[in-house]
mmCIF file with all atom_site columns, C-alpha atoms in Angstrom:
data_model
loop_
_atom_site.group_PDB
_atom_site.id
_atom_site.type_symbol
_atom_site.label_atom_id
_atom_site.label_alt_id
_atom_site.label_comp_id
_atom_site.label_asym_id
_atom_site.label_entity_id
_atom_site.label_seq_id
_atom_site.pdbx_PDB_ins_code
_atom_site.Cartn_x
_atom_site.Cartn_y
_atom_site.Cartn_z
_atom_site.occupancy
_atom_site.B_iso_or_equiv
_atom_site.pdbx_formal_charge
_atom_site.auth_seq_id
_atom_site.auth_comp_id
_atom_site.auth_asym_id
_atom_site.auth_atom_id
_atom_site.pdbx_PDB_model_num
ATOM 1  C CA . UNK A 1 1  ? -167.821 -37.501 -155.325 1.00 50.00 ? 249 UNK A CA 1
ATOM 2  C CA . UNK A 1 2  ? -164.690 -37.088 -157.414 1.00 55.00 ? 250 UNK A CA 1
ATOM 3  C CA . UNK A 1 3  ? -164.076 -39.914 -159.890 1.00 63.00 ? 251 UNK A CA 1
ATOM 4  C CA . UNK A 1 4  ? -160.768 -41.310 -160.883 1.00 63.00 ? 252 UNK A CA 1
ATOM 5  C CA . UNK A 1 5  ? -160.886 -39.956 -164.385 1.00 66.00 ? 253 UNK A CA 1
ATOM 6  C CA . UNK A 1 6  ? -161.417 -36.390 -163.148 1.00 71.00 ? 254 UNK A CA 1
ATOM 7  C CA . UNK A 1 7  ? -158.553 -36.733 -160.595 1.00 66.00 ? 255 UNK A CA 1
ATOM 8  C CA . UNK A 1 8  ? -156.244 -37.997 -163.466 1.00 68.00 ? 256 UNK A CA 1
ATOM 9  C CA . UNK A 1 9  ? -157.362 -35.238 -165.732 1.00 76.00 ? 257 UNK A CA 1
ATOM 10 C CA . UNK A 1 10 ? -156.721 -32.574 -163.131 1.00 79.00 ? 258 UNK A CA 1
ATOM 11 C CA . UNK A 1 11 ? -153.338 -33.988 -162.315 1.00 82.00 ? 259 UNK A CA 1
ATOM 12 C CA . UNK A 1 12 ? -152.353 -33.850 -165.955 1.00 80.00 ? 260 UNK A CA 1
ATOM 13 C CA . UNK A 1 13 ? -153.647 -30.276 -166.141 1.00 85.00 ? 261 UNK A CA 1
ATOM 14 C CA . UNK A 1 14 ? -151.605 -29.527 -163.047 1.00 87.00 ? 262 UNK A CA 1
ATOM 15 C CA . UNK A 1 15 ? -148.489 -30.909 -164.847 1.00 88.00 ? 263 UNK A CA 1
ATOM 16 C CA . UNK A 1 16 ? -149.214 -28.774 -167.806 1.00 87.00 ? 264 UNK A CA 1
ATOM 17 C CA . UNK A 1 17 ? -149.493 -25.724 -165.632 1.00 88.00 ? 265 UNK A CA 1
ATOM 18 C CA . UNK A 1 18 ? -146.285 -26.411 -163.713 1.00 91.00 ? 266 UNK A CA 1
ATOM 19 C CA . UNK A 1 19 ? -144.423 -26.983 -167.060 1.00 90.00 ? 267 UNK A CA 1
ATOM 20 C CA . UNK A 1 20 ? -145.696 -23.734 -168.411 1.00 90.00 ? 268 UNK A CA 1
ATOM 21 C CA . UNK A 1 21 ? -144.983 -21.812 -165.190 1.00 91.00 ? 269 UNK A CA 1
ATOM 22 C CA . UNK A 1 22 ? -141.389 -22.980 -164.955 1.00 93.00 ? 270 UNK A CA 1
ATOM 23 C CA . UNK A 1 23 ? -140.559 -22.783 -168.580 1.00 93.00 ? 271 UNK A CA 1
ATOM 24 C CA . UNK A 1 24 ? -139.944 -26.467 -169.127 1.00 93.00 ? 272 UNK A CA 1
ATOM 25 C CA . UNK A 1 25 ? -139.026 -27.615 -172.624 1.00 93.00 ? 273 UNK A CA 1
ATOM 26 C CA . UNK A 1 26 ? -141.562 -29.737 -174.591 1.00 92.00 ? 274 UNK A CA 1
ATOM 27 C CA . UNK A 1 27 ? -139.701 -32.999 -173.717 1.00 93.00 ? 275 UNK A CA 1
ATOM 28 C CA . UNK A 1 28 ? -139.565 -32.022 -170.012 1.00 93.00 ? 276 UNK A CA 1
ATOM 29 C CA . UNK A 1 29 ? -143.289 -31.289 -170.109 1.00 91.00 ? 277 UNK A CA 1
ATOM 30 C CA . UNK A 1 30 ? -143.980 -34.662 -171.633 1.00 93.00 ? 278 UNK A CA 1
ATOM 31 C CA . UNK A 1 31 ? -141.902 -36.273 -168.970 1.00 94.00 ? 279 UNK A CA 1
ATOM 32 C CA . UNK A 1 32 ? -143.808 -34.452 -166.287 1.00 92.00 ? 280 UNK A CA 1
ATOM 33 C CA . UNK A 1 33 ? -147.097 -35.524 -167.879 1.00 90.00 ? 281 UNK A CA 1
ATOM 34 C CA . UNK A 1 34 ? -145.970 -39.110 -168.043 1.00 93.00 ? 282 UNK A CA 1
ATOM 35 C CA . UNK A 1 35 ? -144.934 -38.978 -164.355 1.00 91.00 ? 283 UNK A CA 1
ATOM 36 C CA . UNK A 1 36 ? -148.311 -37.494 -163.425 1.00 87.00 ? 284 UNK A CA 1
ATOM 37 C CA . UNK A 1 37 ? -150.013 -40.377 -165.142 1.00 86.00 ? 285 UNK A CA 1
ATOM 38 C CA . UNK A 1 38 ? -148.089 -42.981 -163.282 1.00 88.00 ? 286 UNK A CA 1
ATOM 39 C CA . UNK A 1 39 ? -145.233 -43.821 -165.625 1.00 93.00 ? 287 UNK A CA 1
ATOM 40 C CA . UNK A 1 40 ? -141.913 -44.958 -164.085 1.00 95.00 ? 288 UNK A CA 1
ATOM 41 C CA . UNK A 1 41 ? -138.472 -44.091 -165.508 1.00 95.00 ? 289 UNK A CA 1
ATOM 42 C CA . UNK A 1 42 ? -138.168 -47.196 -167.786 1.00 96.00 ? 290 UNK A CA 1
ATOM 43 C CA . UNK A 1 43 ? -141.627 -46.573 -169.152 1.00 96.00 ? 291 UNK A CA 1
ATOM 44 C CA . UNK A 1 44 ? -140.859 -42.864 -169.758 1.00 96.00 ? 292 UNK A CA 1
ATOM 45 C CA . UNK A 1 45 ? -137.591 -43.811 -171.432 1.00 96.00 ? 293 UNK A CA 1
ATOM 46 C CA . UNK A 1 46 ? -139.362 -46.237 -173.751 1.00 96.00 ? 294 UNK A CA 1
ATOM 47 C CA . UNK A 1 47 ? -142.101 -43.738 -174.564 1.00 95.00 ? 295 UNK A CA 1
ATOM 48 C CA . UNK A 1 48 ? -139.678 -40.999 -175.433 1.00 95.00 ? 296 UNK A CA 1
ATOM 49 C CA . UNK A 1 49 ? -136.993 -43.295 -176.991 1.00 96.00 ? 297 UNK A CA 1
ATOM 50 C CA . UNK A 1 50 ? -134.347 -42.113 -174.462 1.00 96.00 ? 298 UNK A CA 1
ATOM 51 C CA . UNK A 1 51 ? -132.003 -43.977 -172.132 1.00 97.00 ? 299 UNK A CA 1
ATOM 52 C CA . UNK A 1 52 ? -132.996 -44.549 -168.426 1.00 96.00 ? 300 UNK A CA 1
ATOM 53 C CA . UNK A 1 53 ? -129.994 -42.440 -167.363 1.00 96.00 ? 301 UNK A CA 1
ATOM 54 C CA . UNK A 1 54 ? -131.035 -39.590 -169.598 1.00 96.00 ? 302 UNK A CA 1
ATOM 55 C CA . UNK A 1 55 ? -134.536 -39.594 -168.097 1.00 96.00 ? 303 UNK A CA 1
ATOM 56 C CA . UNK A 1 56 ? -133.090 -39.696 -164.529 1.00 96.00 ? 304 UNK A CA 1
ATOM 57 C CA . UNK A 1 57 ? -130.745 -36.691 -165.364 1.00 96.00 ? 305 UNK A CA 1
ATOM 58 C CA . UNK A 1 58 ? -133.508 -34.710 -166.974 1.00 95.00 ? 306 UNK A CA 1
ATOM 59 C CA . UNK A 1 59 ? -135.893 -35.435 -164.034 1.00 95.00 ? 307 UNK A CA 1
ATOM 60 C CA . UNK A 1 60 ? -133.177 -34.275 -161.613 1.00 95.00 ? 308 UNK A CA 1
ATOM 61 C CA . UNK A 1 61 ? -132.923 -30.960 -163.636 1.00 94.00 ? 309 UNK A CA 1
ATOM 62 C CA . UNK A 1 62 ? -136.747 -30.572 -163.630 1.00 94.00 ? 310 UNK A CA 1
ATOM 63 C CA . UNK A 1 63 ? -136.794 -31.090 -159.798 1.00 95.00 ? 311 UNK A CA 1
ATOM 64 C CA . UNK A 1 64 ? -134.124 -28.377 -159.333 1.00 95.00 ? 312 UNK A CA 1
ATOM 65 C CA . UNK A 1 65 ? -135.957 -26.037 -161.791 1.00 93.00 ? 313 UNK A CA 1
ATOM 66 C CA . UNK A 1 66 ? -139.283 -26.415 -160.025 1.00 94.00 ? 314 UNK A CA 1
ATOM 67 C CA . UNK A 1 67 ? -137.740 -26.343 -156.522 1.00 94.00 ? 315 UNK A CA 1
ATOM 68 C CA . UNK A 1 68 ? -138.501 -29.820 -155.235 1.00 95.00 ? 316 UNK A CA 1
ATOM 69 C CA . UNK A 1 69 ? -136.022 -32.481 -154.101 1.00 95.00 ? 317 UNK A CA 1
ATOM 70 C CA . UNK A 1 70 ? -137.629 -35.620 -155.424 1.00 93.00 ? 318 UNK A CA 1
ATOM 71 C CA . UNK A 1 71 ? -140.522 -37.258 -157.183 1.00 91.00 ? 319 UNK A CA 1
ATOM 72 C CA . UNK A 1 72 ? -142.642 -37.478 -154.027 1.00 92.00 ? 320 UNK A CA 1
ATOM 73 C CA . UNK A 1 73 ? -142.426 -33.717 -153.476 1.00 94.00 ? 321 UNK A CA 1
ATOM 74 C CA . UNK A 1 74 ? -143.269 -33.143 -157.165 1.00 92.00 ? 322 UNK A CA 1
ATOM 75 C CA . UNK A 1 75 ? -146.290 -35.455 -157.041 1.00 89.00 ? 323 UNK A CA 1
ATOM 76 C CA . UNK A 1 76 ? -147.442 -33.729 -153.859 1.00 90.00 ? 324 UNK A CA 1
ATOM 77 C CA . UNK A 1 77 ? -147.170 -30.413 -155.639 1.00 90.00 ? 325 UNK A CA 1
ATOM 78 C CA . UNK A 1 78 ? -149.145 -31.719 -158.587 1.00 88.00 ? 326 UNK A CA 1
ATOM 79 C CA . UNK A 1 79 ? -151.811 -33.268 -156.450 1.00 84.00 ? 327 UNK A CA 1
ATOM 80 C CA . UNK A 1 80 ? -152.232 -29.971 -154.461 1.00 86.00 ? 328 UNK A CA 1
ATOM 81 C CA . UNK A 1 81 ? -152.681 -27.995 -157.647 1.00 86.00 ? 329 UNK A CA 1
ATOM 82 C CA . UNK A 1 82 ? -155.014 -30.630 -159.055 1.00 83.00 ? 330 UNK A CA 1
ATOM 83 C CA . UNK A 1 83 ? -157.127 -30.393 -155.881 1.00 81.00 ? 331 UNK A CA 1
ATOM 84 C CA . UNK A 1 84 ? -157.387 -26.615 -156.294 1.00 82.00 ? 332 UNK A CA 1
ATOM 85 C CA . UNK A 1 85 ? -158.683 -27.169 -159.819 1.00 76.00 ? 333 UNK A CA 1
ATOM 86 C CA . UNK A 1 86 ? -161.511 -29.339 -158.540 1.00 68.00 ? 334 UNK A CA 1
ATOM 87 C CA . UNK A 1 87 ? -164.784 -27.459 -157.963 1.00 66.00 ? 335 UNK A CA 1
ATOM 88 C CA . UNK A 1 88 ? -166.136 -27.718 -154.427 1.00 60.00 ? 336 UNK A CA 1
ATOM 89 C CA . UNK A 1 89 ? -169.541 -29.581 -154.331 1.00 57.00 ? 337 UNK A CA 1
ATOM 90 C CA . UNK A 1 90 ? -172.354 -27.321 -153.469 1.00 52.00 ? 338 UNK A CA 1
#
């Protein structure tokens, strides 16, 4: 059975892979990582010392760059990648 820590680790790894694949900046990769760990826009803004509007604008650019329309599609993509990283039990 997969535990919550492994799922979280795989989701963060998926965020790192997506960031690398799509050539995201270091700040964009950090934003993606924070989203993957459950942070919301105000929490991301606080963590990165940026305004909420800046975070929203940057997320919109990330979505366009990756080819998704919203956070739900992004998280679905990350979870699918994370699932592919999980070894199948024998």
